Coordinates of C-alpha atoms in Angstrom, one line a residue:
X280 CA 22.1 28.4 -20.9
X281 CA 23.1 29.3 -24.6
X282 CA 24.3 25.7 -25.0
X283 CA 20.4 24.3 -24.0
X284 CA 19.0 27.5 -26.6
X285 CA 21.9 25.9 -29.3
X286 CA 20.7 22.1 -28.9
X287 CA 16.8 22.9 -29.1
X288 CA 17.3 25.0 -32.1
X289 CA 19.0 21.5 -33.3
X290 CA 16.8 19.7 -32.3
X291 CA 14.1 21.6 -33.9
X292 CA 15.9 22.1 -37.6
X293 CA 16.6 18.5 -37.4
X294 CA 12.8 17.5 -36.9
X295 CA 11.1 20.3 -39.3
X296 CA 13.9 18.7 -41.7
X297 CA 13.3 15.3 -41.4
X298 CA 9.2 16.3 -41.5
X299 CA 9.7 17.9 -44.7
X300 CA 11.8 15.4 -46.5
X301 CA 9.8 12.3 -45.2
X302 CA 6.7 12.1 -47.5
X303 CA 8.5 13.0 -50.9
X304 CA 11.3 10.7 -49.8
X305 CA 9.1 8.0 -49.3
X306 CA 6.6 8.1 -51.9
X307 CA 9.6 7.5 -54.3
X308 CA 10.6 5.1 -52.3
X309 CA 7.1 3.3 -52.4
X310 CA 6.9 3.8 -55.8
X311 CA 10.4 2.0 -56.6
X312 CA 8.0 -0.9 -54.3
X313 CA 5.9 -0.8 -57.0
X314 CA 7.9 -1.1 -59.8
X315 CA 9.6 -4.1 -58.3
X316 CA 6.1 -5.5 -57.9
X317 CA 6.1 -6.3 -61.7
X318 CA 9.4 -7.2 -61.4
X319 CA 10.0 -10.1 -59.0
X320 CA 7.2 -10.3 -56.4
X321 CA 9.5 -11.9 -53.8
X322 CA 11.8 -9.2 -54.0
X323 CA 9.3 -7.0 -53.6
X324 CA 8.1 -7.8 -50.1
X325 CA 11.3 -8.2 -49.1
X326 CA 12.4 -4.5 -50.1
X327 CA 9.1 -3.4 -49.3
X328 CA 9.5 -5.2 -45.3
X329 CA 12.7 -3.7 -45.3
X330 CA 11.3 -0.2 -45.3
X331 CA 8.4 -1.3 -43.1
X332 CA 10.4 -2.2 -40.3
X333 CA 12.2 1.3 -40.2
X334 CA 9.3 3.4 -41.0
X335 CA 7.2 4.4 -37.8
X336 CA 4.5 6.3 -39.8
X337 CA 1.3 4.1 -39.5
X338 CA 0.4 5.7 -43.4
X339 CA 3.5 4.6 -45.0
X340 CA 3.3 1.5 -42.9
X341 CA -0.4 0.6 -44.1
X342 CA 0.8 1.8 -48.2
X343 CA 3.6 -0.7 -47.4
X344 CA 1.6 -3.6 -46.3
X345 CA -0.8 -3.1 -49.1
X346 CA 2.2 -3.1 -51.9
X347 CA 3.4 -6.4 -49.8
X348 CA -0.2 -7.5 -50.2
X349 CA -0.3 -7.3 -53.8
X350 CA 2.8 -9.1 -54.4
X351 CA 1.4 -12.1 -52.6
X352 CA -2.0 -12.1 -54.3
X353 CA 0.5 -12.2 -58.3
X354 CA 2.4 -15.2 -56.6
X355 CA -1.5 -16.7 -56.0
X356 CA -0.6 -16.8 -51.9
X357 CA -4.3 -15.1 -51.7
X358 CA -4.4 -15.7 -47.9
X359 CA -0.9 -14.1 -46.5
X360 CA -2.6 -11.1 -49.3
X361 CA -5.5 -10.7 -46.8
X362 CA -3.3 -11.3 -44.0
X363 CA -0.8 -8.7 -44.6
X364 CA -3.5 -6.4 -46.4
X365 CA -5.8 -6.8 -42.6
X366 CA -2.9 -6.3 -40.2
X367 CA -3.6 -3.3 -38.2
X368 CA -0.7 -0.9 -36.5
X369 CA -2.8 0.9 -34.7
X370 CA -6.4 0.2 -32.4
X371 CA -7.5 3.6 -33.0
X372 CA -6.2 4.5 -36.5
X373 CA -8.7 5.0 -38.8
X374 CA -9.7 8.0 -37.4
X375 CA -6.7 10.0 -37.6
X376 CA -5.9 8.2 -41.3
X377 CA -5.7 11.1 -44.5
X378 CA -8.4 10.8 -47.0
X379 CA -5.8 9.4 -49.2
X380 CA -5.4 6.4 -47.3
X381 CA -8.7 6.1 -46.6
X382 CA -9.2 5.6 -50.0
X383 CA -6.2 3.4 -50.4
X384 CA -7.5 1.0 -47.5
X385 CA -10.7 0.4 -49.4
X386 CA -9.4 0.6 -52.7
X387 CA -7.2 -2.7 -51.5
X388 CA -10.3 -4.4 -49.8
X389 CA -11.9 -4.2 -53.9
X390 CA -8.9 -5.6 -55.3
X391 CA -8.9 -8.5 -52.6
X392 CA -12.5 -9.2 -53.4
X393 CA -11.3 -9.3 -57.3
X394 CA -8.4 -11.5 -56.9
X395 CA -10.8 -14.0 -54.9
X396 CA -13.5 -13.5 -57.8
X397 CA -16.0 -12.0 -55.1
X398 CA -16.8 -9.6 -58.0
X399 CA -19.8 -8.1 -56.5
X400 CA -18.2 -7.3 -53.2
X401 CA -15.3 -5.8 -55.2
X402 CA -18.0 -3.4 -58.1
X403 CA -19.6 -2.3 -54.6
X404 CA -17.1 -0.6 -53.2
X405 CA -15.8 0.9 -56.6
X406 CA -19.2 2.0 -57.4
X407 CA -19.4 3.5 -53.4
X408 CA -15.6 5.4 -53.7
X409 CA -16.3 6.3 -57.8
X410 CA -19.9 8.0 -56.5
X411 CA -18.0 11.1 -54.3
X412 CA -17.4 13.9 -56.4
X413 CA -14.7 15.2 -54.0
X414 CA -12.6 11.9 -55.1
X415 CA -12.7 12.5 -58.6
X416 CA -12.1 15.9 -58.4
X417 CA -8.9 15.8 -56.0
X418 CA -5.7 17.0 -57.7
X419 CA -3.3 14.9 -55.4
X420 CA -1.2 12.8 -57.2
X421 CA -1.5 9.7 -54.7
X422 CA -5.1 9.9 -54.9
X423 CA -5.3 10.5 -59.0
X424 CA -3.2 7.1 -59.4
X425 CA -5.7 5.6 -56.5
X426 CA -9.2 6.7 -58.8
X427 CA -7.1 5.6 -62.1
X428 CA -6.4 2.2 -60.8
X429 CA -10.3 2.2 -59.4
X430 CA -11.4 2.9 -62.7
X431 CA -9.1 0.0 -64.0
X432 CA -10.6 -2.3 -61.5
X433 CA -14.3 -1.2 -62.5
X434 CA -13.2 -1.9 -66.1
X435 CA -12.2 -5.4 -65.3
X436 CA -15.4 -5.9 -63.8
X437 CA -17.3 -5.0 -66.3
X438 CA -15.4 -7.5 -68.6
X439 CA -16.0 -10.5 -66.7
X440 CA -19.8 -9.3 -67.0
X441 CA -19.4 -9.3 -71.2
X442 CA -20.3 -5.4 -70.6
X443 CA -17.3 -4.5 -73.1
X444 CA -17.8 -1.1 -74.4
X445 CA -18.8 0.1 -70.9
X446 CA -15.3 -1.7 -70.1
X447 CA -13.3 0.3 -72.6
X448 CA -15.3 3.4 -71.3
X449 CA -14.1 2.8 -68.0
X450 CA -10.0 2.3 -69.3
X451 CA -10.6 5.4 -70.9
X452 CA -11.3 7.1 -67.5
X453 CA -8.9 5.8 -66.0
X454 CA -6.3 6.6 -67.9
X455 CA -7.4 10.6 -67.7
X456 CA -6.1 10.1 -64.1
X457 CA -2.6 9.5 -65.3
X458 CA 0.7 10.6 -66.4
X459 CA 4.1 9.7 -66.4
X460 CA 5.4 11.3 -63.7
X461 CA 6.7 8.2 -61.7
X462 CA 6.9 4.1 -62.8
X463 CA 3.6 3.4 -61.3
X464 CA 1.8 5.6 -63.7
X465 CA 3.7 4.3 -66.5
X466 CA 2.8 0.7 -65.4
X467 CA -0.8 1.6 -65.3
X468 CA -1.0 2.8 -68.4
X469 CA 0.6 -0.6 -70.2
X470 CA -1.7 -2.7 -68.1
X471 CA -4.9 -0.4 -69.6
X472 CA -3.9 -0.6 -72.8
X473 CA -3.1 -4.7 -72.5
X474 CA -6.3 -5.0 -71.0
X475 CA -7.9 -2.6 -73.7
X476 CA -6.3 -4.4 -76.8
X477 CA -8.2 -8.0 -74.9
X478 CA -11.7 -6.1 -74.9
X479 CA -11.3 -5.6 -78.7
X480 CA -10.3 -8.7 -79.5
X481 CA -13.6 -10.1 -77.5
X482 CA -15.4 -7.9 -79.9
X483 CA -13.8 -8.8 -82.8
X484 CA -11.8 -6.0 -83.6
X485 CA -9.0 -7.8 -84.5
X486 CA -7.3 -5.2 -87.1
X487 CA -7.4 -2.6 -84.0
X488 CA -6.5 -5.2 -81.1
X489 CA -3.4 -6.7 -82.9
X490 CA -2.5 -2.8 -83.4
X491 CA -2.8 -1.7 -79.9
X492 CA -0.8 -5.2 -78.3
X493 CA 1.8 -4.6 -81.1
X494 CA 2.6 -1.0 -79.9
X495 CA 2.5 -2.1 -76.4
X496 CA 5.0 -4.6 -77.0
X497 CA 7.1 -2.5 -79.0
X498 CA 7.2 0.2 -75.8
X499 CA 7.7 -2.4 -73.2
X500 CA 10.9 -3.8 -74.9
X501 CA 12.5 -0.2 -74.9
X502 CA 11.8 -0.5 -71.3
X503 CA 14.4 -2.5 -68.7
X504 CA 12.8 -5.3 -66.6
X505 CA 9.5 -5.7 -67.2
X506 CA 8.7 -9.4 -66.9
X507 CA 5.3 -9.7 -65.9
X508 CA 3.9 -7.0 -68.5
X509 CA 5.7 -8.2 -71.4
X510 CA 4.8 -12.0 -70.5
X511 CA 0.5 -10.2 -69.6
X512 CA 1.3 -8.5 -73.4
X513 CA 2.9 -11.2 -75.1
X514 CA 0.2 -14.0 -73.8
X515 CA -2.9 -11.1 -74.8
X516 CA -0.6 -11.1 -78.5
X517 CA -1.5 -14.8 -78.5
X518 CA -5.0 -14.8 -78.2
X519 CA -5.4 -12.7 -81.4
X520 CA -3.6 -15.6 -83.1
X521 CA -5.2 -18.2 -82.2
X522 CA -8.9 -16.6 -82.4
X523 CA -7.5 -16.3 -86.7
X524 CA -6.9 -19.6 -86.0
X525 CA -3.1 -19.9 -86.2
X526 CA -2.1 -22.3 -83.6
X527 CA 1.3 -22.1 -84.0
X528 CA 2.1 -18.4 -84.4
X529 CA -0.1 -18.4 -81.4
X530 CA 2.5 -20.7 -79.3
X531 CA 5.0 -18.7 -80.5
X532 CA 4.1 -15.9 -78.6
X533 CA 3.4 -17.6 -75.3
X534 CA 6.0 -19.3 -75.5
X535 CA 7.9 -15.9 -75.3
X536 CA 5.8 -14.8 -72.4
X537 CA 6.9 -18.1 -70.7
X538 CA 10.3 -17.6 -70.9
X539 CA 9.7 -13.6 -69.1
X540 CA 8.0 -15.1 -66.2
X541 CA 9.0 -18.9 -66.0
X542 CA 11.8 -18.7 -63.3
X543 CA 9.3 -16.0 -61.4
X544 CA 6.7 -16.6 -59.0
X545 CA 3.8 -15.0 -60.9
X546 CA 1.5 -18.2 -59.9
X547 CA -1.7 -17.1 -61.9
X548 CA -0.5 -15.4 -64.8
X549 CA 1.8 -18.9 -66.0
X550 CA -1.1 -20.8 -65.3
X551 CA -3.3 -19.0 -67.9
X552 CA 0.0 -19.6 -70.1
X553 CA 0.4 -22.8 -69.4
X554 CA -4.2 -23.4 -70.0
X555 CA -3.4 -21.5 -73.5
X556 CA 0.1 -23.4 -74.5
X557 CA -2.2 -26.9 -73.7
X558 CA -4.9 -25.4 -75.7
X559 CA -2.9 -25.2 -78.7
X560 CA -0.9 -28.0 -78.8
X561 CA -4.2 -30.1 -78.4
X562 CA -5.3 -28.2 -81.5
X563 CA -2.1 -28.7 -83.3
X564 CA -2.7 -32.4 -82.5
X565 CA 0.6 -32.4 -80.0
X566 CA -0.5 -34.6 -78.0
X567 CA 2.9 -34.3 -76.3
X568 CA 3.0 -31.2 -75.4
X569 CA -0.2 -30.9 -74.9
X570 CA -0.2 -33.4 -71.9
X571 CA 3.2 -31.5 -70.3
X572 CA 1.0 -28.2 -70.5
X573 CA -1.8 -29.4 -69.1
X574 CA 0.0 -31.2 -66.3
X575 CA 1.6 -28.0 -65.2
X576 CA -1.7 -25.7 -65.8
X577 CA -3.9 -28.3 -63.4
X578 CA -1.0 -28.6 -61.0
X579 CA -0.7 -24.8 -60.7
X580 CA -4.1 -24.1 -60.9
X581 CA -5.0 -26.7 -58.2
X582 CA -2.7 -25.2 -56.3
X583 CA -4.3 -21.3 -56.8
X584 CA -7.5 -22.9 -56.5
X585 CA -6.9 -24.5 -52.7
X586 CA -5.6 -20.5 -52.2
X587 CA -8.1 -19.1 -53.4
X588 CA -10.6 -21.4 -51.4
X589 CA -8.5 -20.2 -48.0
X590 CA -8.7 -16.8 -48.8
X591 CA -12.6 -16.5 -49.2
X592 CA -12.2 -18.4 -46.0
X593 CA -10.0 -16.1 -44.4
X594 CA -12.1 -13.0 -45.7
X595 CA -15.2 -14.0 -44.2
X596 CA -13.8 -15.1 -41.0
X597 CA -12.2 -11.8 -40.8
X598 CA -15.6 -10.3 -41.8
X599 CA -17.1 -12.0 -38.5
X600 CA -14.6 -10.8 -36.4
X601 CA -14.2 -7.4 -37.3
X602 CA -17.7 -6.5 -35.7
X603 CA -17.9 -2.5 -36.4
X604 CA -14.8 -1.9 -37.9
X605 CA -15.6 -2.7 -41.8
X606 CA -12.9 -1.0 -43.7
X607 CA -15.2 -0.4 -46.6
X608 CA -18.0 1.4 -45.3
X609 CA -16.9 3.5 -42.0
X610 CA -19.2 6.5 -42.5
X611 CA -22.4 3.9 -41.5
X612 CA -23.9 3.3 -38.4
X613 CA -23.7 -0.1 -36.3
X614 CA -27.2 -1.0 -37.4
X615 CA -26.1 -1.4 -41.1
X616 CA -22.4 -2.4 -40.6
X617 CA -23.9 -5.7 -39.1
X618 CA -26.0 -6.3 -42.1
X619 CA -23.7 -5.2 -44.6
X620 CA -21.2 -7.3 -43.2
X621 CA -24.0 -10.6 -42.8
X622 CA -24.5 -10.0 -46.2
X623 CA -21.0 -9.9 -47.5
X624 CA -20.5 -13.3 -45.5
X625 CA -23.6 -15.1 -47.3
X626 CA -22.6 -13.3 -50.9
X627 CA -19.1 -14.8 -50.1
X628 CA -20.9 -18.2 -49.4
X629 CA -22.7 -18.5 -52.4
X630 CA -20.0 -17.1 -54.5
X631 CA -17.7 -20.0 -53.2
X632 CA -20.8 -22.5 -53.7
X633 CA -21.1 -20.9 -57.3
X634 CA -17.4 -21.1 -58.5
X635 CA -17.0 -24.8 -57.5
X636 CA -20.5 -25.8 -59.4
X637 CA -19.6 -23.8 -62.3
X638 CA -15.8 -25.1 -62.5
X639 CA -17.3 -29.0 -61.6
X640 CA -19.9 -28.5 -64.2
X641 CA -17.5 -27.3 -67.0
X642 CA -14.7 -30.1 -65.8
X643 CA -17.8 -32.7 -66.3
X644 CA -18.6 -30.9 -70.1
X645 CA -14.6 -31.2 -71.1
X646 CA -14.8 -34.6 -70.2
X647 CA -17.7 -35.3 -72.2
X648 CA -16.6 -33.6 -75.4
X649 CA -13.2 -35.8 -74.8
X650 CA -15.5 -39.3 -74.7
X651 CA -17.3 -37.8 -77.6
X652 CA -14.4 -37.3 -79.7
X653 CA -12.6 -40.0 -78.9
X654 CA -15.5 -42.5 -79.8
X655 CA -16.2 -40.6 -83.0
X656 CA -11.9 -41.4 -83.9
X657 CA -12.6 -45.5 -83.0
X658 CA -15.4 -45.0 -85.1
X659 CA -13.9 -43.8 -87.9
X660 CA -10.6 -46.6 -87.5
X661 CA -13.4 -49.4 -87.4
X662 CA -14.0 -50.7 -90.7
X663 CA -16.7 -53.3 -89.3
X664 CA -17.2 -56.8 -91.3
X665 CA -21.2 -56.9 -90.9
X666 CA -21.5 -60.7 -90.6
X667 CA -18.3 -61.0 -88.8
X668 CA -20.0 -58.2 -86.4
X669 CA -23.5 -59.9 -86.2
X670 CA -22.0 -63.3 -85.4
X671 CA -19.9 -62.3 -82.7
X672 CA -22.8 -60.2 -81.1
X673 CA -24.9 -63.4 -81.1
X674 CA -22.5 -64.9 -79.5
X675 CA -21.7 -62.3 -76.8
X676 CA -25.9 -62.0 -76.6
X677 CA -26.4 -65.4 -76.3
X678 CA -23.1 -65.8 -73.5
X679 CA -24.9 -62.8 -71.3
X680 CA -28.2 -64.3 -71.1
X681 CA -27.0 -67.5 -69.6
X682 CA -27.5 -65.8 -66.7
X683 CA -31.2 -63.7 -67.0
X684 CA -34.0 -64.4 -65.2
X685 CA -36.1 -67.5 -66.7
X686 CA -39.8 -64.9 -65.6
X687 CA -38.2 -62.7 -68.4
X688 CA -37.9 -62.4 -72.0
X689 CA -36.5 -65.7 -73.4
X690 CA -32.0 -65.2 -74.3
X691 CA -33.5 -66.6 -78.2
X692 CA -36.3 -63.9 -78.1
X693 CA -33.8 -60.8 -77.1
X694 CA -30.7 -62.0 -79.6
X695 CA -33.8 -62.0 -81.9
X696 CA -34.1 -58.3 -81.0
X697 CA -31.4 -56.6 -80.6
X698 CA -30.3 -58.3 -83.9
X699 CA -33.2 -56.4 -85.4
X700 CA -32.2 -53.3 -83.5
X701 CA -28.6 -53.5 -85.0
X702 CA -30.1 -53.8 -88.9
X703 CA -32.6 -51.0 -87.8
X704 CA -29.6 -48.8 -86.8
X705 CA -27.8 -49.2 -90.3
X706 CA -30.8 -48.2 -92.1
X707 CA -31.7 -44.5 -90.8
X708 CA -34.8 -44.6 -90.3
X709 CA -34.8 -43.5 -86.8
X710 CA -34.5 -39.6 -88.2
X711 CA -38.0 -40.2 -89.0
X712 CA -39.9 -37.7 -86.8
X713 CA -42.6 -40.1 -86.6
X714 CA -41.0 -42.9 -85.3
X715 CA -41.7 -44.5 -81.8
X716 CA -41.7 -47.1 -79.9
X717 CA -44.7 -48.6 -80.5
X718 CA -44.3 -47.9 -84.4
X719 CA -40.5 -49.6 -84.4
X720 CA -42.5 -52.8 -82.4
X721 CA -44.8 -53.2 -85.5
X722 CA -42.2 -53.2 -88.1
X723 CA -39.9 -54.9 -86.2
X724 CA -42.8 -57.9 -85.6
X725 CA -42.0 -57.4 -81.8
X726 CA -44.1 -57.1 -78.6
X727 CA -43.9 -53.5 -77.6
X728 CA -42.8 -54.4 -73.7
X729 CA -39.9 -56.8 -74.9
X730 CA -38.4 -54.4 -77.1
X731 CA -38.6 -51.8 -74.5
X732 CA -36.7 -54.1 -72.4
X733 CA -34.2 -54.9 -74.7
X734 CA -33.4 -51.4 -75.2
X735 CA -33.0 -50.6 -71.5
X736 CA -31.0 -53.6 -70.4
X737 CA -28.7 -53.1 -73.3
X738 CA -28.7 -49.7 -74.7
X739 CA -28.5 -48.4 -71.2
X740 CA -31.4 -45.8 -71.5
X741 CA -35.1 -45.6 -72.8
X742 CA -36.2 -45.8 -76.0
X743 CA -36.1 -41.8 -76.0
X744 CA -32.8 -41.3 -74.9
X745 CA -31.6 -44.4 -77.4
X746 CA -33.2 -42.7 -80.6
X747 CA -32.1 -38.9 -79.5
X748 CA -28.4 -40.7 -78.9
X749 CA -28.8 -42.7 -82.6
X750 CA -29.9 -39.2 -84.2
X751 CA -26.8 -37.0 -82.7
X752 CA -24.6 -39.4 -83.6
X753 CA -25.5 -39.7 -87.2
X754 CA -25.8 -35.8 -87.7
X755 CA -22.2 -35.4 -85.9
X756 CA -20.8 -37.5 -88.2
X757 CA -22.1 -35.4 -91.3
X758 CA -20.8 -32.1 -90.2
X759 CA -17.1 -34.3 -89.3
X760 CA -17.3 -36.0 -92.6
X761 CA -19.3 -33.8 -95.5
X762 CA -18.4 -30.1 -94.8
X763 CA -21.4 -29.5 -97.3
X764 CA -23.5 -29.8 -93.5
X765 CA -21.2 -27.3 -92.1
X766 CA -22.8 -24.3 -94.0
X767 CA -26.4 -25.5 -92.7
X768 CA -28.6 -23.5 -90.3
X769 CA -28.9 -25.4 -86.7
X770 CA -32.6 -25.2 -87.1
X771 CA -32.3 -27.1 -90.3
X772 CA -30.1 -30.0 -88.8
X773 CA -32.7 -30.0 -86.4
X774 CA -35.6 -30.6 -89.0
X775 CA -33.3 -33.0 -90.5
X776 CA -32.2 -35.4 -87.6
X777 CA -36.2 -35.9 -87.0
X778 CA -36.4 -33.4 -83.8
X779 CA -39.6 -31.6 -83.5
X780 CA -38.2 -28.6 -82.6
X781 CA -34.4 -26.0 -82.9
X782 CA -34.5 -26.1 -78.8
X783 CA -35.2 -29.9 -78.1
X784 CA -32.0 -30.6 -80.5
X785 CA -29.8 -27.7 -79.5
X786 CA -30.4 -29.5 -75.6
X787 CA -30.1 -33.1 -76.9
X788 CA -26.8 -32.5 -78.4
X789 CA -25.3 -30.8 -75.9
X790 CA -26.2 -33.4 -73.2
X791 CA -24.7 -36.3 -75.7
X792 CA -21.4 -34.3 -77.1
X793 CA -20.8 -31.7 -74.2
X794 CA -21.5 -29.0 -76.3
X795 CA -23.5 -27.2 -77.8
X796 CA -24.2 -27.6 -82.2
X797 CA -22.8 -24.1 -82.9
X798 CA -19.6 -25.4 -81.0
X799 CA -19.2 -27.9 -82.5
X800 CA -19.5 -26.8 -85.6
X801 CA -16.6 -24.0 -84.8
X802 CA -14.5 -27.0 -82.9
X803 CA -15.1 -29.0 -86.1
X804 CA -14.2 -25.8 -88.8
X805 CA -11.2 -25.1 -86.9
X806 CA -10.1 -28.6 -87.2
X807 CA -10.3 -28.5 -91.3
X808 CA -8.3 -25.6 -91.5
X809 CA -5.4 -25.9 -89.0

């Protein structure tokens, strides 16, 4: 009898032990997950699935998955994030879950939505969690870290949307909820300050950015193994650089970031390296290096890009299956968890629809301004021989209309023409506001119908579009050539190129360059003094 009394009491010590010791013992054990998620992601999960698979507490379990979660989503592997960030332990869970992990649980489902750029999805939640006063007022540590990282999220936001000082309101916040009690504090507080020093260099603070990054940098190399902040810090350093226009001090620094992360599998962060290192070499006029750059940036980022593309795929799918159980909002009835969640899926739609027109649209700019620029260089090598020029013309006119039509204009009639056209062109006159076709036809001695003709078969475009293109041209060159143009007002290039009005030019030149004038103008500046 006193030996059953004996092994209860045992039994009993050894539980209320092992109850006590289990939270502390594995929050420090979580947080050492963390630290290693800025370390080396892939070692990460696998430490962090090493405790997982011992651990039978559903909380630790889901903190677990979501640290695992994270590491995926820096490697760019954005679907196993919302794989492992969805799994469930548990049918019935979510109603025996702490308010901490509550919060956790949706706290992840925002940073999902970020990492897929579904920023609305994402501020929604944020703004839902940030609104309960019981949150922001909580002094648990777990949860204080949880509304600091929030706050960093909303911040990040709020950047995307160009709302800057709001932004740096919001880092502010954030970093209120922290200390330095444990490594994922600490790491917080470099990412807000990294992120803080990039806010003021988007509003020109440079004096104050360069400051901030420079005293970041100088902490994180008294720290041991910090790859993927001192590559986020070093990369931030180069921006400030190369906005003063110093390409090569600019390099310098990524080129340091590179070589933290380089044999690492932080996917999106060398890619933005990678789109910066291609960006200055092509300004340095490497073209090189600027080639090997941009290889590796649109291999990578083809790569994040297909991820990304199955992870908004995988999110709504798992939006349409979860029926009732939307993590997010838990605390509303059927009725509006079925329309919330209809509207996430058509808000994820459109988003996808959105990012893919905006990136095809600004692939089909970058390829303009390259034609652009490149036909301004042959245009600059080409000293031309005017007869030499007109003669073989002729002849390439007179070869091509072998074959027209004999019910059309005569091959004689439109050499006749475009020969005209071509002394018209060297003359300038086309920045007269007042000319037109029908005015060009008189001087030119020509029936208005066949020079109209001429001009479309030829010139590829209407009379319009062939005077617009002729005026562009000629007022590109200027600013390229005389930097006397470069100190003008757009509105007075405007006047001056023989458009009626600031608008009908600013649109003009940006559907013949891919750009707009004031871009230009900085593309062109930058140019003369690198």
């Amino acid at each position: 009898m006193w030996l059953k009394k004996f092994v209860t009491v045992l039994i009993l010590q050894f539980f209320g032990f092992i109850t006590a010791q289990s939270s502390p013992d594995f929050y420090i054990l979580s947080d050492k997950a963390f630290q290693k998620l800025y370390q080396n992601p892939d070692d990460c999960i696998n430490y962090s699935l090493s405790i997982l698979n011992s651990d039978k507490n559903i909380e630790h379990k889901i903190v677990l998955r979501n640290i695992i979660s994270q590491a995926y989503a820096m490697k760019g592997d954005y679907v196993q994030s919302a794989s492992t960030a969805s799994h469930k332990e548990d049918a019935g869970e979510n109603e025996t879950l702490s308010y901490f992990v509550q919060t956790f649980i949706d706290y992840n489902l925002a940073d999902q939505y970020q990492n897929l750029d579904l920023y609305n999805q994402s501020q929604k939640i944020i703004s839902n969690l940030l609104s309960d006063s019981k949150l922001l007022k909580n002094e648990d540590q777990k949860i204080r870290i949880t509304v600091a990282k929030l706050y960093q999220l909303q911040a990040l936001n709020l950047g995307i949307n160009r709302n800057l000082t709001t932004a740096l309101e919001n880092l502010d916040k954030s970093d209120q909820y922290i200390d330095n009690h444990n490594e994922e504090n600490k790491i917080i507080g470099f990412e807000n300050k990294i992120f803080r020093s990039a806010y003021l260099l988007r509003q020109n603070h440079l004096p104050e950015a360069r400051q901030t990054i420079e005293n970041v940098i100088l902490s994180l190399e008294k720290e041991e193994n910090q790859p993927y902040l001192s590559a986020l810090a070093y990369e931030n350093y180069s921006r400030y650089y190369f906005q003063k226009g110093d390409y090569t001090a600019a390099n310098y620094q990524l080129e340091k970031a590179l070589s933290k992360v380089e044999k690492l599998s932080f996917n999106p962060l060398k890619a933005r390296i990678y789109e910066s290192l291609s960006k200055n070499y092509l300004a340095l006029h490497n073209d090189e290096k600027y080639h090997d750059y941009n290889k590796l940036y649109i291999d990578l980022k083809t790569k994040i890009d297909a991820s990304t593309k199955e992870g908004i795929r995988y999110i709504v799918k798992l939006a349409e299956n979860s029926q009732n159980k939307s993590i997010e909002f838990q605390k509303q009835n059927q009725f509006k968890r079925f329309w919330i969640l209809t509207l996430i899926i058509l808000l994820a739609i459109i988003g996808l629809i959105i990012y893919f027109l905006i990136l095809k649209n600004k692939n089909k700019e970058l390829k303009k301004q390259f034609e652009f620029f490149e036909k301004q260089k042959k245009r600059e090598k080409i000293i031309p021989d005017n007869i030499q020029v007109s003669k073989e013309k002729n002849d390439l006119c007179i070869n091509k209309n072998i074959e027209k039509d004999s019910n059309k204009i005569s091959k004689e009639k439109e050499c006749e023409i475009l020969q005209k056209l071509e002394e018209w062109e060297q003359s300038d006159q086309y920045l007269s506001k007042s000319m037109s076709l029908s005015m060009l036809s008189a001087q030119m001695g020509v029936n208005t119908k066949y020079l109209s003709e001429v001009i479309n078969n030829n010139k590829g475009k209407n009379f319009n579009g062939y005077i617009n293109e002729l005026r562009i041209n000629h007022i590109a060159h200027l600013l390229k050539t005389d930097s006397t143009y470069l100190n003008y007002k757009v509105s007075y290039l405007a006047e001056y190129s023989g458009f009626s009005s600031h608008s009908a030019f600013t649109t003009i030149f940006k559907s013949v360059t891919g750009m707009s004038p004031n871009a230009y103008i900085q593309e062109i500046s930058k140019s003369r003094t690198s």
